[in-house]
Amino acid sequence: MMARRAHVYPQVELAAAALVDVTLVSVRASISVTDALITTRRRNAAALVAGDAYILRDDLARAASLGVGGARARLLARPLPVVDARTRETVVRRHHAAGAPLVVVRDGRCVLGAVAPKLSALAPVALVDRLGRRLPAPALRVLQTVARVAADRGARAYLAGGVVRDALADRTLASPDLDVVVEGDGPGVARALADALEAPLVEHARFLTATVGPTSAGRVDVATARSERYEGRGALPRVMPSSIEQDLRRRDFTINAMAAELASGAFGLLDRHGGRADLAAGRLSILHPASFVEDPTRIFRGARYAARLGLRPDAWTRRCQAWALSLVPYEGLSGARILAELERVHREPHPEMVLVRLGVAGAFRLLEPRYRFTRAARAAILGLPTARAWAREHGLEVAGVELLLVALLAGQPSDIAVAALRRLDLAGEPLARMTRAMHGGADVLRAGAKVERPSDRARALRGRSALGLVWLWLEGKPGAREQVEWFCEVASVRPSLRGNDVIALGVPAGPGVAAALDALRDACLDGAVNGRSAEEAFVRAWGRGNVEQVFRKER
């Protein structure tokens, strides 16, 4: 038969049952990761069904490589969409567009299989209007140059990272820096870009990355599209060149697994994992169930994103995070990496919100498995903004991350607190300063309660560091805050005489000058000396050892 011209033929739309292209194999609910992986390989199955849970073969392989093969496979279950066999094809494709790696098809209680996404069917969304409005002109010109030099070298370049995420969220761009991913010769593209922009270049060969800049658009970080292999829980990965699809798949959260192609100039969005939908829903979701086991620092990043972007981790992400934290300690996770994440938390607009999220989740067990998030720690963390403002007002310079650490360790036994600080590779003076700050407050209060003269009261606080003073104020034990505030007020009391004046009055140059000035300062604070002539008389008497006579005379 031949088709008739101008005849309207009925449109045929496939049902979900006709789209099934993935076999699902049923296993017992108690099966281990190792046995489940063996089953998928033996049966050539892409996924398993364990009761009401769906487990992907790729997730099993990733977990087995991390040394958790003995765990129950159900821990790796994903929340996959399930549709009826008669569901229209458009509904299935809509689930794929929202990031579902598989759509399960059921006929009543019977699982028919699943439908895998066809990447070619997912048309990219043009972001040229959004990025054109939000990126400054110099940044757009730099991206045009990136696209050109990449094409000249037979590569394809993509804009990734926070710029794409924040543009889709209609937020002010977090940073003027640009993150570029290159399919092909990333280092070569970076070198050509540095030449074209006449900008400095720093290469990081181990991670297939390079930094170009500063440029007129800030810094440009150029990375070769890569896949990662983690050879241990918490260890740094081995990286290998790959496609942009694999590069986005290796990332931490769906909202960061998006990129915009640069070749066409339309900034076509690549979003295979539903990052755009998660942003719209205010949802924070990981890409695979072993994400936090691979890299526990993602827990800290997730808390930062949640607080800064107003997102809420979904139930699956929270469950996977709890599983990862149940596996502490992580021998492959260095203390320096945890400390770097805490420093990033400190730079957030509201670090106290991030820290409370982490504390409630139990994330600080990564510092020390015995750590427990106490009421004292919560109160101290919530008081951090006020304490920092008070410190600035009184001219007390404190390293922000040190005050942060002292606050989150509030209420911990001494051995746990010190073990946590050592876990962060802290040693020497920083370790000693934080330890003294945390555990010297009681001594100060006892010393202050036993003295009568202001100079003795001040002496109990004078030896403490700025961190120790701010912590005493923040901790707020009865009498401590008042004592610290008094000390900061009287700290400005100084005699008019200086070192040269003291030497001219007969005190030999050397340690005795500082001792004389200290004694003179205490006498001024006690009200025993007032005025320059009285100060000179005090120093002369001090040199002769007759200070008590001066005190009696002045009183």
JSON list of N, CA and C in Angstrom, two decimals, residues 3 39 41 68 99 131 189 194 213 216 252 265 286 297 314 332 342 344 350 370 451 457 460 511 533 538 555:
[
{"chain": "A", "resi": 3, "resn": "ALA", "atom": "N", "xyz": [1.13, 5.41, 0.81]},
{"chain": "A", "resi": 3, "resn": "ALA", "atom": "CA", "xyz": [0.51, 6.43, 1.64]},
{"chain": "A", "resi": 3, "resn": "ALA", "atom": "C", "xyz": [-0.23, 7.42, 0.78]},
{"chain": "A", "resi": 39, "resn": "THR", "atom": "N", "xyz": [26.18, -12.07, 40.71]},
{"chain": "A", "resi": 39, "resn": "THR", "atom": "CA", "xyz": [24.91, -12.41, 40.06]},
{"chain": "A", "resi": 39, "resn": "THR", "atom": "C", "xyz": [24.69, -11.56, 38.82]},
{"chain": "A", "resi": 41, "resn": "ARG", "atom": "N", "xyz": [26.86, -10.17, 36.90]},
{"chain": "A", "resi": 41, "resn": "ARG", "atom": "CA", "xyz": [27.79, -10.56, 35.84]},
{"chain": "A", "resi": 41, "resn": "ARG", "atom": "C", "xyz": [27.43, -11.90, 35.24]},
{"chain": "A", "resi": 68, "resn": "VAL", "atom": "N", "xyz": [33.86, -2.68, 50.55]},
{"chain": "A", "resi": 68, "resn": "VAL", "atom": "CA", "xyz": [32.67, -2.91, 51.37]},
{"chain": "A", "resi": 68, "resn": "VAL", "atom": "C", "xyz": [31.81, -4.03, 50.75]},
{"chain": "A", "resi": 99, "resn": "GLY", "atom": "N", "xyz": [16.67, 13.01, 35.19]},
{"chain": "A", "resi": 99, "resn": "GLY", "atom": "CA", "xyz": [17.89, 12.42, 35.72]},
{"chain": "A", "resi": 99, "resn": "GLY", "atom": "C", "xyz": [17.82, 10.97, 36.12]},
{"chain": "A", "resi": 131, "resn": "LEU", "atom": "N", "xyz": [23.10, 33.17, 30.69]},
{"chain": "A", "resi": 131, "resn": "LEU", "atom": "CA", "xyz": [24.51, 33.46, 30.89]},
{"chain": "A", "resi": 131, "resn": "LEU", "atom": "C", "xyz": [24.89, 34.80, 30.27]},
{"chain": "A", "resi": 189, "resn": "VAL", "atom": "N", "xyz": [45.02, 22.87, 25.36]},
{"chain": "A", "resi": 189, "resn": "VAL", "atom": "CA", "xyz": [44.07, 23.98, 25.27]},
{"chain": "A", "resi": 189, "resn": "VAL", "atom": "C", "xyz": [44.43, 25.06, 26.28]},
{"chain": "A", "resi": 194, "resn": "ALA", "atom": "N", "xyz": [46.38, 30.44, 27.41]},
{"chain": "A", "resi": 194, "resn": "ALA", "atom": "CA", "xyz": [47.29, 31.36, 28.10]},
{"chain": "A", "resi": 194, "resn": "ALA", "atom": "C", "xyz": [48.04, 32.23, 27.08]},
{"chain": "A", "resi": 213, "resn": "GLY", "atom": "N", "xyz": [45.59, 32.52, 34.34]},
{"chain": "A", "resi": 213, "resn": "GLY", "atom": "CA", "xyz": [45.17, 33.77, 34.95]},
{"chain": "A", "resi": 213, "resn": "GLY", "atom": "C", "xyz": [46.12, 34.27, 36.00]},
{"chain": "A", "resi": 216, "resn": "SER", "atom": "N", "xyz": [41.24, 39.02, 32.27]},
{"chain": "A", "resi": 216, "resn": "SER", "atom": "CA", "xyz": [40.24, 40.08, 32.40]},
{"chain": "A", "resi": 216, "resn": "SER", "atom": "C", "xyz": [38.95, 39.56, 33.00]},
{"chain": "A", "resi": 252, "resn": "ASP", "atom": "N", "xyz": [30.06, 15.24, 42.56]},
{"chain": "A", "resi": 252, "resn": "ASP", "atom": "CA", "xyz": [29.49, 14.98, 43.88]},
{"chain": "A", "resi": 252, "resn": "ASP", "atom": "C", "xyz": [27.96, 15.02, 43.91]},
{"chain": "A", "resi": 265, "resn": "GLY", "atom": "N", "xyz": [28.03, 28.51, 20.72]},
{"chain": "A", "resi": 265, "resn": "GLY", "atom": "CA", "xyz": [27.73, 29.86, 21.19]},
{"chain": "A", "resi": 265, "resn": "GLY", "atom": "C", "xyz": [26.38, 29.99, 21.84]},
{"chain": "A", "resi": 286, "resn": "ILE", "atom": "N", "xyz": [22.88, 13.27, 45.72]},
{"chain": "A", "resi": 286, "resn": "ILE", "atom": "CA", "xyz": [24.14, 12.72, 45.23]},
{"chain": "A", "resi": 286, "resn": "ILE", "atom": "C", "xyz": [23.90, 11.97, 43.93]},
{"chain": "A", "resi": 297, "resn": "THR", "atom": "N", "xyz": [34.72, 14.02, 52.29]},
{"chain": "A", "resi": 297, "resn": "THR", "atom": "CA", "xyz": [34.70, 15.48, 52.32]},
{"chain": "A", "resi": 297, "resn": "THR", "atom": "C", "xyz": [33.48, 16.04, 51.59]},
{"chain": "A", "resi": 314, "resn": "ASP", "atom": "N", "xyz": [17.86, 15.15, 50.04]},
{"chain": "A", "resi": 314, "resn": "ASP", "atom": "CA", "xyz": [16.72, 14.23, 49.98]},
{"chain": "A", "resi": 314, "resn": "ASP", "atom": "C", "xyz": [16.99, 13.03, 50.89]},
{"chain": "A", "resi": 332, "resn": "GLY", "atom": "N", "xyz": [42.29, 6.55, 54.56]},
{"chain": "A", "resi": 332, "resn": "GLY", "atom": "CA", "xyz": [42.78, 7.22, 53.36]},
{"chain": "A", "resi": 332, "resn": "GLY", "atom": "C", "xyz": [42.49, 8.71, 53.33]},
{"chain": "A", "resi": 342, "resn": "LEU", "atom": "N", "xyz": [37.03, 22.62, 56.51]},
{"chain": "A", "resi": 342, "resn": "LEU", "atom": "CA", "xyz": [36.59, 23.48, 57.61]},
{"chain": "A", "resi": 342, "resn": "LEU", "atom": "C", "xyz": [36.96, 24.93, 57.35]},
{"chain": "A", "resi": 344, "resn": "ARG", "atom": "N", "xyz": [37.01, 26.26, 54.40]},
{"chain": "A", "resi": 344, "resn": "ARG", "atom": "CA", "xyz": [36.00, 26.71, 53.44]},
{"chain": "A", "resi": 344, "resn": "ARG", "atom": "C", "xyz": [34.68, 27.00, 54.14]},
{"chain": "A", "resi": 350, "resn": "HIS", "atom": "N", "xyz": [27.37, 32.17, 56.38]},
{"chain": "A", "resi": 350, "resn": "HIS", "atom": "CA", "xyz": [26.82, 31.77, 57.68]},
{"chain": "A", "resi": 350, "resn": "HIS", "atom": "C", "xyz": [27.43, 30.42, 58.08]},
{"chain": "A", "resi": 370, "resn": "ARG", "atom": "N", "xyz": [34.94, 9.03, 68.51]},
{"chain": "A", "resi": 370, "resn": "ARG", "atom": "CA", "xyz": [34.24, 9.14, 69.79]},
{"chain": "A", "resi": 370, "resn": "ARG", "atom": "C", "xyz": [33.52, 10.48, 69.96]},
{"chain": "A", "resi": 451, "resn": "VAL", "atom": "N", "xyz": [41.56, 37.02, 94.32]},
{"chain": "A", "resi": 451, "resn": "VAL", "atom": "CA", "xyz": [42.38, 38.23, 94.41]},
{"chain": "A", "resi": 451, "resn": "VAL", "atom": "C", "xyz": [41.51, 39.44, 94.70]},
{"chain": "A", "resi": 457, "resn": "ARG", "atom": "N", "xyz": [43.99, 40.59, 89.45]},
{"chain": "A", "resi": 457, "resn": "ARG", "atom": "CA", "xyz": [42.87, 40.10, 88.62]},
{"chain": "A", "resi": 457, "resn": "ARG", "atom": "C", "xyz": [43.25, 40.14, 87.14]},
{"chain": "A", "resi": 460, "resn": "ALA", "atom": "N", "xyz": [45.77, 37.38, 85.95]},
{"chain": "A", "resi": 460, "resn": "ALA", "atom": "CA", "xyz": [45.22, 36.05, 85.68]},
{"chain": "A", "resi": 460, "resn": "ALA", "atom": "C", "xyz": [44.79, 35.90, 84.23]},
{"chain": "A", "resi": 511, "resn": "PRO", "atom": "N", "xyz": [66.44, 42.78, 80.81]},
{"chain": "A", "resi": 511, "resn": "PRO", "atom": "CA", "xyz": [65.14, 42.28, 81.28]},
{"chain": "A", "resi": 511, "resn": "PRO", "atom": "C", "xyz": [64.52, 43.14, 82.38]},
{"chain": "A", "resi": 533, "resn": "SER", "atom": "N", "xyz": [55.10, 62.34, 87.55]},
{"chain": "A", "resi": 533, "resn": "SER", "atom": "CA", "xyz": [56.03, 62.46, 88.68]},
{"chain": "A", "resi": 533, "resn": "SER", "atom": "C", "xyz": [55.91, 61.26, 89.61]},
{"chain": "A", "resi": 538, "resn": "PHE", "atom": "N", "xyz": [57.98, 56.02, 91.52]},
{"chain": "A", "resi": 538, "resn": "PHE", "atom": "CA", "xyz": [57.77, 54.57, 91.64]},
{"chain": "A", "resi": 538, "resn": "PHE", "atom": "C", "xyz": [58.94, 53.81, 91.04]},
{"chain": "A", "resi": 555, "resn": "ARG", "atom": "N", "xyz": [48.90, 55.85, 98.83]},
{"chain": "A", "resi": 555, "resn": "ARG", "atom": "CA", "xyz": [47.57, 55.51, 99.38]},
{"chain": "A", "resi": 555, "resn": "ARG", "atom": "C", "xyz": [47.22, 56.42, 100.53]}
]
